[in-house]
Short mmCIF file of N, CA, C and O and ligand atoms in Angstrom, two decimals:
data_model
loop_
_atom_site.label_atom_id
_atom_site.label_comp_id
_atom_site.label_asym_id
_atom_site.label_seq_id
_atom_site.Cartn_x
_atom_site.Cartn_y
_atom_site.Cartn_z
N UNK V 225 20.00 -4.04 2.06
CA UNK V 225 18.82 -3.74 1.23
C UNK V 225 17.55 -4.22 1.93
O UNK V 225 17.57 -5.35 2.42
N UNK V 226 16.62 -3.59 2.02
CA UNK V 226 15.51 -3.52 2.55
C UNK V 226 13.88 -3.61 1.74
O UNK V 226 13.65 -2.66 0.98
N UNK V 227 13.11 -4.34 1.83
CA UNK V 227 12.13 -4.66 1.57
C UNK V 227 10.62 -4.64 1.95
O UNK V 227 10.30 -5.33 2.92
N UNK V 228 9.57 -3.87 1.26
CA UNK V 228 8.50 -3.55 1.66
C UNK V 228 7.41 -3.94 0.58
O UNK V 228 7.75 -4.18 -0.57
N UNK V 229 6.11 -3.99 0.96
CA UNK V 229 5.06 -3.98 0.12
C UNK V 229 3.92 -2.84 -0.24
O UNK V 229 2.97 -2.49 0.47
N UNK V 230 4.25 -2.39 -1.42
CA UNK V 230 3.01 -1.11 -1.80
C UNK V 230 1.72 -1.53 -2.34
O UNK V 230 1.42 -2.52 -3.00
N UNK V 231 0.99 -0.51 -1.88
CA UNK V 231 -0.48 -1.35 -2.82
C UNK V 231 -0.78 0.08 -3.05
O UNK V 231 -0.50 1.00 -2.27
N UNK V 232 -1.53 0.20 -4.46
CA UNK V 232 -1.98 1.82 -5.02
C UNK V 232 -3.45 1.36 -4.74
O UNK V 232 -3.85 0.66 -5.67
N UNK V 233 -4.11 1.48 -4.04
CA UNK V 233 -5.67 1.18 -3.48
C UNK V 233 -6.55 1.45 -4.71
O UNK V 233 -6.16 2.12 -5.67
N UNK V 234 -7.75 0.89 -4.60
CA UNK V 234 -9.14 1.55 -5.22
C UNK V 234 -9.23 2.74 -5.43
O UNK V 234 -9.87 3.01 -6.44
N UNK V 235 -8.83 3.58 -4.86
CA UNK V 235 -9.02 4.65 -5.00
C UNK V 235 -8.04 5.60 -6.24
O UNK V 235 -8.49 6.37 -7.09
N UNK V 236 -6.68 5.26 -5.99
CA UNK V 236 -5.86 5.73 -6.72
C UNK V 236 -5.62 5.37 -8.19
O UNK V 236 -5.31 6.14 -9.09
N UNK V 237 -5.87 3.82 -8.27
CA UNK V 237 -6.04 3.76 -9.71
C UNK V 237 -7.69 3.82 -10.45
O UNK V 237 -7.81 3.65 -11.66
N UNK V 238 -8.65 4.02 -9.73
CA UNK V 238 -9.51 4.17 -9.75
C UNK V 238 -9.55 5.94 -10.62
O UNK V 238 -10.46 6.20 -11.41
N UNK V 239 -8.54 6.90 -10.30
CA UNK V 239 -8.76 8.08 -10.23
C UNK V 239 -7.45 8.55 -11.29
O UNK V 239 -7.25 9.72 -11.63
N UNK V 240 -6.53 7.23 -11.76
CA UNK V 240 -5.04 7.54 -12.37
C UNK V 240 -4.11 7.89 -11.86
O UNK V 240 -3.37 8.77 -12.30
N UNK V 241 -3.99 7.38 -11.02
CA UNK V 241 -2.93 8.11 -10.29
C UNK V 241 -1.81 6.58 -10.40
O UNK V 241 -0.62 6.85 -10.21
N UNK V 242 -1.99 5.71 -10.56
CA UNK V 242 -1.00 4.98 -10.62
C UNK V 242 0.57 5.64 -11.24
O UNK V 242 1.67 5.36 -10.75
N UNK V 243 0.35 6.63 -12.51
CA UNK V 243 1.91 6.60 -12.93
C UNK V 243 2.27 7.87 -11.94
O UNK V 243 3.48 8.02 -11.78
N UNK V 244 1.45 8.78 -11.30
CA UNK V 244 2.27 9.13 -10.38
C UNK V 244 2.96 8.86 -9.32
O UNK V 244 4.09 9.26 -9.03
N UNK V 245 1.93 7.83 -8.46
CA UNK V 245 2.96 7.20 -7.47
C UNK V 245 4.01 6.45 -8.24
O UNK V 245 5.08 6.43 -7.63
N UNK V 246 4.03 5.94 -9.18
CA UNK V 246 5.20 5.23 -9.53
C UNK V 246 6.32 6.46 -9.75
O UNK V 246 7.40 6.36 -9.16
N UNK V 247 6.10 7.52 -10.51
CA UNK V 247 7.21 8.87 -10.80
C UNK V 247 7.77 8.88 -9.21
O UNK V 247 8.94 8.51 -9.16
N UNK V 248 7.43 9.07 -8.43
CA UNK V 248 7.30 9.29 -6.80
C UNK V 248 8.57 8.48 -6.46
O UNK V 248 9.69 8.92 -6.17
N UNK V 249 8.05 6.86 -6.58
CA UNK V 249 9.07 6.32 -6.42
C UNK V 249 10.68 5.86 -7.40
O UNK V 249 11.77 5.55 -6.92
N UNK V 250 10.32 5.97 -8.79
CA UNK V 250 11.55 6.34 -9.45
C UNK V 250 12.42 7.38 -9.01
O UNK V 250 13.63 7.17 -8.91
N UNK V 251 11.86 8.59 -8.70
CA UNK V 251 12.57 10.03 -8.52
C UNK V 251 13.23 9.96 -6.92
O UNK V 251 14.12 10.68 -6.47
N UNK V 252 12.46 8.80 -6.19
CA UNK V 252 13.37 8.82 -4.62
C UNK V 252 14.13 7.66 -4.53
O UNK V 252 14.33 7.08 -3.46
N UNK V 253 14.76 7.13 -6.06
CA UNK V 253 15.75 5.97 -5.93
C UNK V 253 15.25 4.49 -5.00
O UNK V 253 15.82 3.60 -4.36
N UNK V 254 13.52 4.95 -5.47
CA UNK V 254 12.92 3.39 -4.93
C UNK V 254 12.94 1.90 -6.01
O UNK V 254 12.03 1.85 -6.85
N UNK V 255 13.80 0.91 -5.98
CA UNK V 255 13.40 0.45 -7.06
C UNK V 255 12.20 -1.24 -7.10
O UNK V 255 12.22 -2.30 -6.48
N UNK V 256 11.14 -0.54 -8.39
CA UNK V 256 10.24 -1.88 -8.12
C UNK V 256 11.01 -3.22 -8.68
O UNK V 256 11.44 -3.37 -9.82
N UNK V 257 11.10 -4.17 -7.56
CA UNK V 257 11.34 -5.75 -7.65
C UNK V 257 10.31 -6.61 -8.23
O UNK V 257 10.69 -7.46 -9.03
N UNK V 258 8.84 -6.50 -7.90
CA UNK V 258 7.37 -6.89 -8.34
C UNK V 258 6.46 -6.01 -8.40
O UNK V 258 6.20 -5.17 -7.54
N UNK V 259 5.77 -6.21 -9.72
CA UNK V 259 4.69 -5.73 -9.56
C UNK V 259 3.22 -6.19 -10.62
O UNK V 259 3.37 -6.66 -11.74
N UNK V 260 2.15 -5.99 -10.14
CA UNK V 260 1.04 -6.41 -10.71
C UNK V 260 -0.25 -5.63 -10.33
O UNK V 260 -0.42 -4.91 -9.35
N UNK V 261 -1.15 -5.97 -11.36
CA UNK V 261 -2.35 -5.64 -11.27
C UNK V 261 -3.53 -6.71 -10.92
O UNK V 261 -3.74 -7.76 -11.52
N UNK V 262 -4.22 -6.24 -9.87
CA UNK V 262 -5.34 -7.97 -9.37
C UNK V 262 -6.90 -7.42 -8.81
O UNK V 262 -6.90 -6.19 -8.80
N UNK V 263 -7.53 -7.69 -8.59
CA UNK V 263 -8.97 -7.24 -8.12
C UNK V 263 -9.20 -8.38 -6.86
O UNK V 263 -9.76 -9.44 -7.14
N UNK V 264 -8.88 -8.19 -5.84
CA UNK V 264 -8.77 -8.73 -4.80
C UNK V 264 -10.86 -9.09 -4.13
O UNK V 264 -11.77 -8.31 -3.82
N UNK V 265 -10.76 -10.40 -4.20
CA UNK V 265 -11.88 -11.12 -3.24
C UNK V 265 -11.89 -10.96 -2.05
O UNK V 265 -10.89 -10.99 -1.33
N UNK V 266 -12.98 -10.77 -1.70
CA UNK V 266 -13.30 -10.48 -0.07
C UNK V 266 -12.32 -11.31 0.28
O UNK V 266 -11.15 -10.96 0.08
N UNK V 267 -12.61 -12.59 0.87
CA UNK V 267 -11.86 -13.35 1.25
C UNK V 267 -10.11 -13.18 1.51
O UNK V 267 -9.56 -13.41 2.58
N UNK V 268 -9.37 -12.67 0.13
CA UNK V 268 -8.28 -12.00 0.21
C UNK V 268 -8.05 -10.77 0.91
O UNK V 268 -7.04 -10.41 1.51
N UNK V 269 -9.37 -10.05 0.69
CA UNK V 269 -8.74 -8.75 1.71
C UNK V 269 -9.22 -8.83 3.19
O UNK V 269 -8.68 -8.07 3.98
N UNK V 270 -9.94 -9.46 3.51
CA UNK V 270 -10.19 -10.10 4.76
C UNK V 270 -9.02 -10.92 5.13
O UNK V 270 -8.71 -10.78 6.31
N UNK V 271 -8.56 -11.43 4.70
CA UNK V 271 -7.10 -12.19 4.80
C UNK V 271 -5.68 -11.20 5.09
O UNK V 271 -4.80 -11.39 5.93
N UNK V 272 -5.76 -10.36 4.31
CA UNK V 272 -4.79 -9.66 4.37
C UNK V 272 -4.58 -8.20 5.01
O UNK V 272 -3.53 -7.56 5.09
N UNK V 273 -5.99 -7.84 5.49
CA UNK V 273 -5.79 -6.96 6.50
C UNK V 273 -6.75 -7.85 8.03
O UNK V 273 -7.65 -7.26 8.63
N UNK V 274 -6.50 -8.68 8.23
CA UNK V 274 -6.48 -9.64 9.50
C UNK V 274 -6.60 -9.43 10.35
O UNK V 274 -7.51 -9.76 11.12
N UNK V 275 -4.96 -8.24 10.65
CA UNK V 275 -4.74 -7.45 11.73
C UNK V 275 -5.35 -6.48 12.03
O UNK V 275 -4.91 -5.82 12.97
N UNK V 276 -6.19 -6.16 11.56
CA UNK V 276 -7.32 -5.31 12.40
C UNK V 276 -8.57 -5.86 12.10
O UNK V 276 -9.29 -5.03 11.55
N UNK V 277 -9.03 -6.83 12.25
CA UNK V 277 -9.83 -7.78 11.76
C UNK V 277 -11.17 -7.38 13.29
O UNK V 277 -12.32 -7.82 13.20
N UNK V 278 -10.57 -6.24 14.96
CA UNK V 278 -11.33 -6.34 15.11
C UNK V 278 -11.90 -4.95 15.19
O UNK V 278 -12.90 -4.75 15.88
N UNK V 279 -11.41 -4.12 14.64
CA UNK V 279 -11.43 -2.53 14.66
C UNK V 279 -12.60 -2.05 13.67
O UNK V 279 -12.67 -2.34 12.48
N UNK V 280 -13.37 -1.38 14.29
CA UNK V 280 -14.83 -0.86 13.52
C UNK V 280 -14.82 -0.76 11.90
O UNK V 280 -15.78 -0.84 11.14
N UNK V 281 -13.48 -0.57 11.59
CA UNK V 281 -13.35 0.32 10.02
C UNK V 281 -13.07 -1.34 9.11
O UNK V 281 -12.59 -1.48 7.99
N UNK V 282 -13.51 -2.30 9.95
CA UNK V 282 -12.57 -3.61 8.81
C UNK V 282 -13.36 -3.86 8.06
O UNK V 282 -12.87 -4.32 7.03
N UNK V 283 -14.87 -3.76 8.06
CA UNK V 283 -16.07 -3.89 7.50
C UNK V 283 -15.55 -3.09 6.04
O UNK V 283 -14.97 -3.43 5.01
N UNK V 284 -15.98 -2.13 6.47
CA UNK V 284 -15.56 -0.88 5.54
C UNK V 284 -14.21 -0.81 4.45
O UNK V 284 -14.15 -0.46 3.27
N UNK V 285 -13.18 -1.29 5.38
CA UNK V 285 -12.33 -1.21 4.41
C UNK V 285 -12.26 -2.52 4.15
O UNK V 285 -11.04 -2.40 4.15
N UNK V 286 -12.39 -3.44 3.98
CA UNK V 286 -12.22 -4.77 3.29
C UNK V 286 -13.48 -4.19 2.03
O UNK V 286 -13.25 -4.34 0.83
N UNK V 287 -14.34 -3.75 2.37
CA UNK V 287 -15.49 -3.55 1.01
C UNK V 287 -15.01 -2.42 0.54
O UNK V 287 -15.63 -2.30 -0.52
N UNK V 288 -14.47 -1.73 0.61
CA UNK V 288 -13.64 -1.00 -0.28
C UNK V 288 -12.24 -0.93 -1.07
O UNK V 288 -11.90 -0.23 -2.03
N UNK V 289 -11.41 -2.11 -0.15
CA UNK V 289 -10.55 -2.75 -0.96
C UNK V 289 -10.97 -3.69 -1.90
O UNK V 289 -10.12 -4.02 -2.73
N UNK V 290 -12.04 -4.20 -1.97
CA UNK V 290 -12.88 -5.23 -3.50
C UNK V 290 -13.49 -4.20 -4.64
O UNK V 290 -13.78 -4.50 -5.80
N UNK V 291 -13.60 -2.83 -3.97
CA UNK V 291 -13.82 -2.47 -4.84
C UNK V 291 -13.88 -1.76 -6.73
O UNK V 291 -14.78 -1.30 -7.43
N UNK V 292 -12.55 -2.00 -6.89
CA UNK V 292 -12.02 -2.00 -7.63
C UNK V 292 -10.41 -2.75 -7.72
O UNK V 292 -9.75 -3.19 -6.78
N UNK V 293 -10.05 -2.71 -9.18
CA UNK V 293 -8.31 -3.22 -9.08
C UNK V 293 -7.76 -2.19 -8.36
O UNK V 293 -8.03 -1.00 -8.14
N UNK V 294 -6.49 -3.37 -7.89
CA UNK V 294 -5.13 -2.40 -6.99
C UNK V 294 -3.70 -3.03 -7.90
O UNK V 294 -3.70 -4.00 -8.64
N UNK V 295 -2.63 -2.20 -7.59
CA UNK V 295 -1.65 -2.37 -8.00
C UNK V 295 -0.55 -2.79 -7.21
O UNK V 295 0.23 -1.92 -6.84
N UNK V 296 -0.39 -3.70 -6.95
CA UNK V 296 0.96 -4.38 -5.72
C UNK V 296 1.80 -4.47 -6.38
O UNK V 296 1.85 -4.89 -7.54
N UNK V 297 2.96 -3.90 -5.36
CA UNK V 297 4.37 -4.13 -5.52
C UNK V 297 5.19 -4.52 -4.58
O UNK V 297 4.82 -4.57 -3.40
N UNK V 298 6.58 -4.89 -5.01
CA UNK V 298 7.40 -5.18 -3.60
C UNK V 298 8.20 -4.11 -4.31
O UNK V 298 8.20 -3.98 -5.53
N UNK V 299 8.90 -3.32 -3.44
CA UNK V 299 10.25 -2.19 -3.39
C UNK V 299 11.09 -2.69 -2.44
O UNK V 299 11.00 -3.26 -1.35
N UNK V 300 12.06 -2.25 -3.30
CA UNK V 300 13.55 -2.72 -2.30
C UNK V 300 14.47 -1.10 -2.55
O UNK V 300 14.49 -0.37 -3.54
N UNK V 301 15.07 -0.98 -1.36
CA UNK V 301 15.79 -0.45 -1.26
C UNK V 301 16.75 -0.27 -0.03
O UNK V 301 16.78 -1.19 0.78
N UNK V 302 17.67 1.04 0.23
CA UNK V 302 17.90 1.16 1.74
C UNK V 302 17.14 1.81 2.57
O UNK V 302 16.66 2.89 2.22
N UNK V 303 16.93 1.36 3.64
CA UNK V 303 15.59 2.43 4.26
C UNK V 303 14.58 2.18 3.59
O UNK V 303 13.96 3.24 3.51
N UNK V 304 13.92 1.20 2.93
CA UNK V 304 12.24 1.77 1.96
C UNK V 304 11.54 1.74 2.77
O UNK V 304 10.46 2.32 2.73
N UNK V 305 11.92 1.09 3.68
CA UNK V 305 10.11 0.82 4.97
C UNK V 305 9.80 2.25 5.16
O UNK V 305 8.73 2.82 4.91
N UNK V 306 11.12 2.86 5.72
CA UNK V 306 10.74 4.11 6.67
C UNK V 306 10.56 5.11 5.69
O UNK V 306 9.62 5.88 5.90
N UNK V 307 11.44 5.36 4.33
CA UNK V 307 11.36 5.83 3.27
C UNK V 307 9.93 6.04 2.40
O UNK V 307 9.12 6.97 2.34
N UNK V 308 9.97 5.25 2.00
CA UNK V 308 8.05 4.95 1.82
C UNK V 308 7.20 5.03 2.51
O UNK V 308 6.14 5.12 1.89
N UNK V 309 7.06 5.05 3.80
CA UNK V 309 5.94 5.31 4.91
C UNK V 309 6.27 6.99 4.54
O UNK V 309 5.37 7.62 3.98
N UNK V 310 7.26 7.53 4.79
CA UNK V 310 7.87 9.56 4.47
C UNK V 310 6.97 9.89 3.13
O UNK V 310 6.03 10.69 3.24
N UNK V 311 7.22 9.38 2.08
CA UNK V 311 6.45 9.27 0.57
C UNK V 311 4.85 9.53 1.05
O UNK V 311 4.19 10.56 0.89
N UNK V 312 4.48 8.29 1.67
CA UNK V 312 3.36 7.90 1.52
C UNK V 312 2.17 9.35 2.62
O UNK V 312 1.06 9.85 2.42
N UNK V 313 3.40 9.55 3.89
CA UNK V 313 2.66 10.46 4.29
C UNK V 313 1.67 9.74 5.76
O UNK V 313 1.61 8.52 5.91
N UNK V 314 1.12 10.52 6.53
CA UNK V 314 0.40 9.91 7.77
C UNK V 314 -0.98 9.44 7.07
O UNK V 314 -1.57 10.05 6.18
N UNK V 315 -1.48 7.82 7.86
CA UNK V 315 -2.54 7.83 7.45
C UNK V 315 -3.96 8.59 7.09
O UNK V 315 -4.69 8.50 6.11
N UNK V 316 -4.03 9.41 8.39
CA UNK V 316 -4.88 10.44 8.43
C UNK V 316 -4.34 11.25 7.19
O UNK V 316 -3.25 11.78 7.42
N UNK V 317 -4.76 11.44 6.15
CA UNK V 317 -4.11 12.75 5.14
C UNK V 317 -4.47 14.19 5.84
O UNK V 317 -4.25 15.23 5.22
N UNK V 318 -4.84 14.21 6.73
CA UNK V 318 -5.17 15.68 7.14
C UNK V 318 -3.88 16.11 8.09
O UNK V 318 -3.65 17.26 8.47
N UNK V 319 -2.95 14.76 8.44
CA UNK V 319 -1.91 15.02 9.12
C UNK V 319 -0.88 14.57 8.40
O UNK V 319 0.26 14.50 8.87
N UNK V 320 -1.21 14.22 7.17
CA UNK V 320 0.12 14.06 6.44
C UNK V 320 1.09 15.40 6.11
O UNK V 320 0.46 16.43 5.87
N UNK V 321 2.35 15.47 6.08
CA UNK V 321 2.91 16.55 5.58
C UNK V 321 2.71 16.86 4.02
O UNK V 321 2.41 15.99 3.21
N UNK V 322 2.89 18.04 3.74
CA UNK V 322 2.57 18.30 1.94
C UNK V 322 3.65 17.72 1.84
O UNK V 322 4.48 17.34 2.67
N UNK V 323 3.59 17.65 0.50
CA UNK V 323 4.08 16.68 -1.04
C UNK V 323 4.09 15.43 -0.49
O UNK V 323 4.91 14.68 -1.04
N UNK V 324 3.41 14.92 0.47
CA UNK V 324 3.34 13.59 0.38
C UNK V 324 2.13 12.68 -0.63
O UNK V 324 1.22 13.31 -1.17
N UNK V 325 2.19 11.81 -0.74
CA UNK V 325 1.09 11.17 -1.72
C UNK V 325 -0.27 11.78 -1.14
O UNK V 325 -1.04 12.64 -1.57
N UNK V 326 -0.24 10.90 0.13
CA UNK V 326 -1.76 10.93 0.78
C UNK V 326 -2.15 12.67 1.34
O UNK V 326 -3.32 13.07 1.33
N UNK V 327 -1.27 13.35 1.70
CA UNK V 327 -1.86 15.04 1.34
C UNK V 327 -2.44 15.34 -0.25
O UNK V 327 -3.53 15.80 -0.60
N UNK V 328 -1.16 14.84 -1.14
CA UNK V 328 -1.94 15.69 -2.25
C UNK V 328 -2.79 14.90 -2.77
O UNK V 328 -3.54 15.28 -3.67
N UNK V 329 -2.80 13.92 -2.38
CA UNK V 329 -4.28 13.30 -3.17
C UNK V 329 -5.76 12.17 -2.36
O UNK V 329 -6.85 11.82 -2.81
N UNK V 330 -4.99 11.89 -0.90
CA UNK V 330 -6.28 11.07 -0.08
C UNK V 330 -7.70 12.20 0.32
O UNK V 330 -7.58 13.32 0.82
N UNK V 331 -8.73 11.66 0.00
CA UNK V 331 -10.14 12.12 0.14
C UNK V 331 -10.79 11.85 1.93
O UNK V 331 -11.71 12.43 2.50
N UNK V 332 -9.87 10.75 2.42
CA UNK V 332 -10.86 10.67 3.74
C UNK V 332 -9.58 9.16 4.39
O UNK V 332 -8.83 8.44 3.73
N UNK V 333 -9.86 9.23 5.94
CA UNK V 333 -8.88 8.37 6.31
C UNK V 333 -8.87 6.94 5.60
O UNK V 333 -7.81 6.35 5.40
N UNK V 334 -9.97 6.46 5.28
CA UNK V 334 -9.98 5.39 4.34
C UNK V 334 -9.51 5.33 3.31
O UNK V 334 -8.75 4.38 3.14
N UNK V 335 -9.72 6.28 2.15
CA UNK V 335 -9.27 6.43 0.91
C UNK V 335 -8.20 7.04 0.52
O UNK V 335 -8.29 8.02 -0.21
N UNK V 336 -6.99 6.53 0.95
CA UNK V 336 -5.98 7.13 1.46
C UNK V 336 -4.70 6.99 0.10
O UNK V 336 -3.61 7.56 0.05
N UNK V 337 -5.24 6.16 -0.76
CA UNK V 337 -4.12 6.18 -2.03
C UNK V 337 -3.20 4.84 -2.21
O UNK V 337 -3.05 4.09 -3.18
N UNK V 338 -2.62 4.84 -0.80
CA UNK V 338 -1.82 3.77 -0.83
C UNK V 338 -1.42 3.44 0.78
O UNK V 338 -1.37 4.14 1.79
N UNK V 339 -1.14 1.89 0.46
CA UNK V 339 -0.53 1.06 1.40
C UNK V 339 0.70 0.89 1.55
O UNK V 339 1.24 0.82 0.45
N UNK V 340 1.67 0.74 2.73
CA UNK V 340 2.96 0.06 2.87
C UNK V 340 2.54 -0.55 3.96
O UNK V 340 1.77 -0.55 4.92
N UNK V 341 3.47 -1.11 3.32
CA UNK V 341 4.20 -2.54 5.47
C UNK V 341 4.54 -1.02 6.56
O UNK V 341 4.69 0.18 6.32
N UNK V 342 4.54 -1.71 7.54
CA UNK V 342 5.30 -0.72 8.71
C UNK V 342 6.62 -1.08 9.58
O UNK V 342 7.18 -0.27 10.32
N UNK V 343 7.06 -2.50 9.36
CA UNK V 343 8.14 -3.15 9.57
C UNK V 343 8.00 -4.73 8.89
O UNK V 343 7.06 -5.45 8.55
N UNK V 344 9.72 -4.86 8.90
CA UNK V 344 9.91 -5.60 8.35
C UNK V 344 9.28 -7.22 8.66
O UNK V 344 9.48 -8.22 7.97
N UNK V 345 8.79 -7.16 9.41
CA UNK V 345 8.13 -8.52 9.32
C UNK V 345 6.71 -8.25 8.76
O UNK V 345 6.49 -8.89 7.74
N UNK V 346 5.70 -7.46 9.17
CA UNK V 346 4.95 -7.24 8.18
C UNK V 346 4.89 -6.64 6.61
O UNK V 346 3.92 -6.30 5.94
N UNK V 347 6.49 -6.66 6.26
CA UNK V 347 6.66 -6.68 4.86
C UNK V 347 6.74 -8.39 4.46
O UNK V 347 6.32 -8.98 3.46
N UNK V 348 7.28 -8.78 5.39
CA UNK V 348 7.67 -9.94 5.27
C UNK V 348 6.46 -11.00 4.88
O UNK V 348 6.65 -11.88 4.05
N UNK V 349 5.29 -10.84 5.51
CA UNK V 349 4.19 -11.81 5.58
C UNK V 349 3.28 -11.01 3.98
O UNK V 349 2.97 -11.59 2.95
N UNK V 350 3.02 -9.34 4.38
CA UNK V 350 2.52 -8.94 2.93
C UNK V 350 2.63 -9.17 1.34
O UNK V 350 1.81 -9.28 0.42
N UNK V 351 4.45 -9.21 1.51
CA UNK V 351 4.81 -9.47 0.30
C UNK V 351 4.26 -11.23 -0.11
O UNK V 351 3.62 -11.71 -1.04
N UNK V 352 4.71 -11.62 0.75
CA UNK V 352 4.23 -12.87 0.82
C UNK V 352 3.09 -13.44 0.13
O UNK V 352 2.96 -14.43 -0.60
N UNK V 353 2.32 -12.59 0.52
CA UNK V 353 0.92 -13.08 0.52
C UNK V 353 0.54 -12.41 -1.05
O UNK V 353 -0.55 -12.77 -1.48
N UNK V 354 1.10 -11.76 -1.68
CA UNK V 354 0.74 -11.51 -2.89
C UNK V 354 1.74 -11.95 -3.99
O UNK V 354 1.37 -11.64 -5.12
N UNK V 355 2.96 -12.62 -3.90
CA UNK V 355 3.90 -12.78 -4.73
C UNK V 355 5.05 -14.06 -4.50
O UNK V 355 5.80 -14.02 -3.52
N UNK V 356 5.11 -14.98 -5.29
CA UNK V 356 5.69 -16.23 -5.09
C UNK V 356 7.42 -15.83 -6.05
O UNK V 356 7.65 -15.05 -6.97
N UNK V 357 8.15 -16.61 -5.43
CA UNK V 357 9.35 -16.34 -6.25
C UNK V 357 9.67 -16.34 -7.40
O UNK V 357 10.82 -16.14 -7.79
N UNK V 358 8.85 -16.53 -8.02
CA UNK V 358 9.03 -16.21 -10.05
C UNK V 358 9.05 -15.13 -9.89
O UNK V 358 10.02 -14.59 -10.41
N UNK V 359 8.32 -14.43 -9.33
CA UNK V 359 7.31 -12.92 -9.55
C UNK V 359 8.53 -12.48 -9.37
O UNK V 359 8.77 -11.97 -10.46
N UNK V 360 9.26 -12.37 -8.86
CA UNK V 360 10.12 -10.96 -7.91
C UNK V 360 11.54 -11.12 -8.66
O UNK V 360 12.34 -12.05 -8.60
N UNK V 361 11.60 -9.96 -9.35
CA UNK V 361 13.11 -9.73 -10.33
C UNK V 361 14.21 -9.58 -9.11
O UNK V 361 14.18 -8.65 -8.30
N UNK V 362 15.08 -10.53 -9.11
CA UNK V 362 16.27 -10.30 -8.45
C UNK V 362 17.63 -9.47 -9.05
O UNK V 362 18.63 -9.34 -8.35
P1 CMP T 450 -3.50 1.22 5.56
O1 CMP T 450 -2.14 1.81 5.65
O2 CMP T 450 -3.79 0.38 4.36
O3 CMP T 450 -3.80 0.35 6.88
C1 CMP T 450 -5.10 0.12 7.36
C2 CMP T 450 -6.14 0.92 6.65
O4 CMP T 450 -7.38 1.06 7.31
C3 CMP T 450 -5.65 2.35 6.48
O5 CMP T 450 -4.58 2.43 5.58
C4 CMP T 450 -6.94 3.04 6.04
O6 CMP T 450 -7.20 2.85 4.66
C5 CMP T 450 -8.01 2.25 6.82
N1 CMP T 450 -8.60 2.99 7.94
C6 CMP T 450 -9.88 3.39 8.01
N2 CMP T 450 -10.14 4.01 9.16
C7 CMP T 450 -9.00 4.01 9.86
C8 CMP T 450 -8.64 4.49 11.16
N3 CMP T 450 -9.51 5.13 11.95
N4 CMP T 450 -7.37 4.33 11.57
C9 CMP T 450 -6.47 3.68 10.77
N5 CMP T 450 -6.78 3.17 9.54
C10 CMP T 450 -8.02 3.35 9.09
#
């Protein structure tokens, strides 16, 4: 069993889309372990996207991740990393394949709907960073 971290961005619950990505992942036998609703401080999203802490867009997207609530989760399943990255679709939505999230619904490479990890150690540190062991239904 395998473990990843989703985030439904500013944008998506901003727009309702939260119970669809969730349908998304019920219907592909993803199941949520944690989840919550939070309005993330600079500081936190400066923290948590780090790793590109030196790439032109961090400005930008750290002030657009404060900009409204997001919805984090941890998913577990077999395959979810690679599984959920397939869901979620290429960052660019203009190169995502259809029926993925970020085709049918990202506006611009930033506003892209949603987040995952890309391997398991950066599930490992993500989940982390938003969820202590009460949180997470075993
Ligand atoms: P995410 O999967 O959350 O990882 C980093 C985020 O940076 C990405 O989705 C986009 O929201 C944002 N971003 C903005 N511009 C770019 C870019 N040129 N390349 C990659 N990510 C970008």
């Amino acid at each position: 069993m395998e473990k990843t971290l989703s985030i439904i961005k500013p944008d998506g619950v901003g727009r309702g889309l939260i119970g669809e990505v969730i349908k998304r992942f019920e219907e592909n036998n993803i199941t949520i372990a944690a989840m919550k609703m939070i309005h993330m401080t600079r500081a936190q999203a400066r923290g948590f996207y780090a790793v590109h802490k030196e790439r032109p867009f961090f400005d930008s997207l750290t002030d657009f991740m404060i900009s409204g609530p997001i919805v984090v989760m941890m998913l577990t399943g077999e395959d979810v990393i690679v599984r959920y990255r397939k869901l979620m679709g290429a960052t660019n939505f203009e190169e995502a394949e259809e029926g993925t999230i970020r085709r049918d619904f990202a506006t611009d490479i930033e506003k892209n709907i949603v987040h995952g990890s890309d391997a398991p150690e950066t599930a490992e540190f993500e989940i982390n960073y938003f969820f202590n062991s009460f949180e997470i239904v075993r």
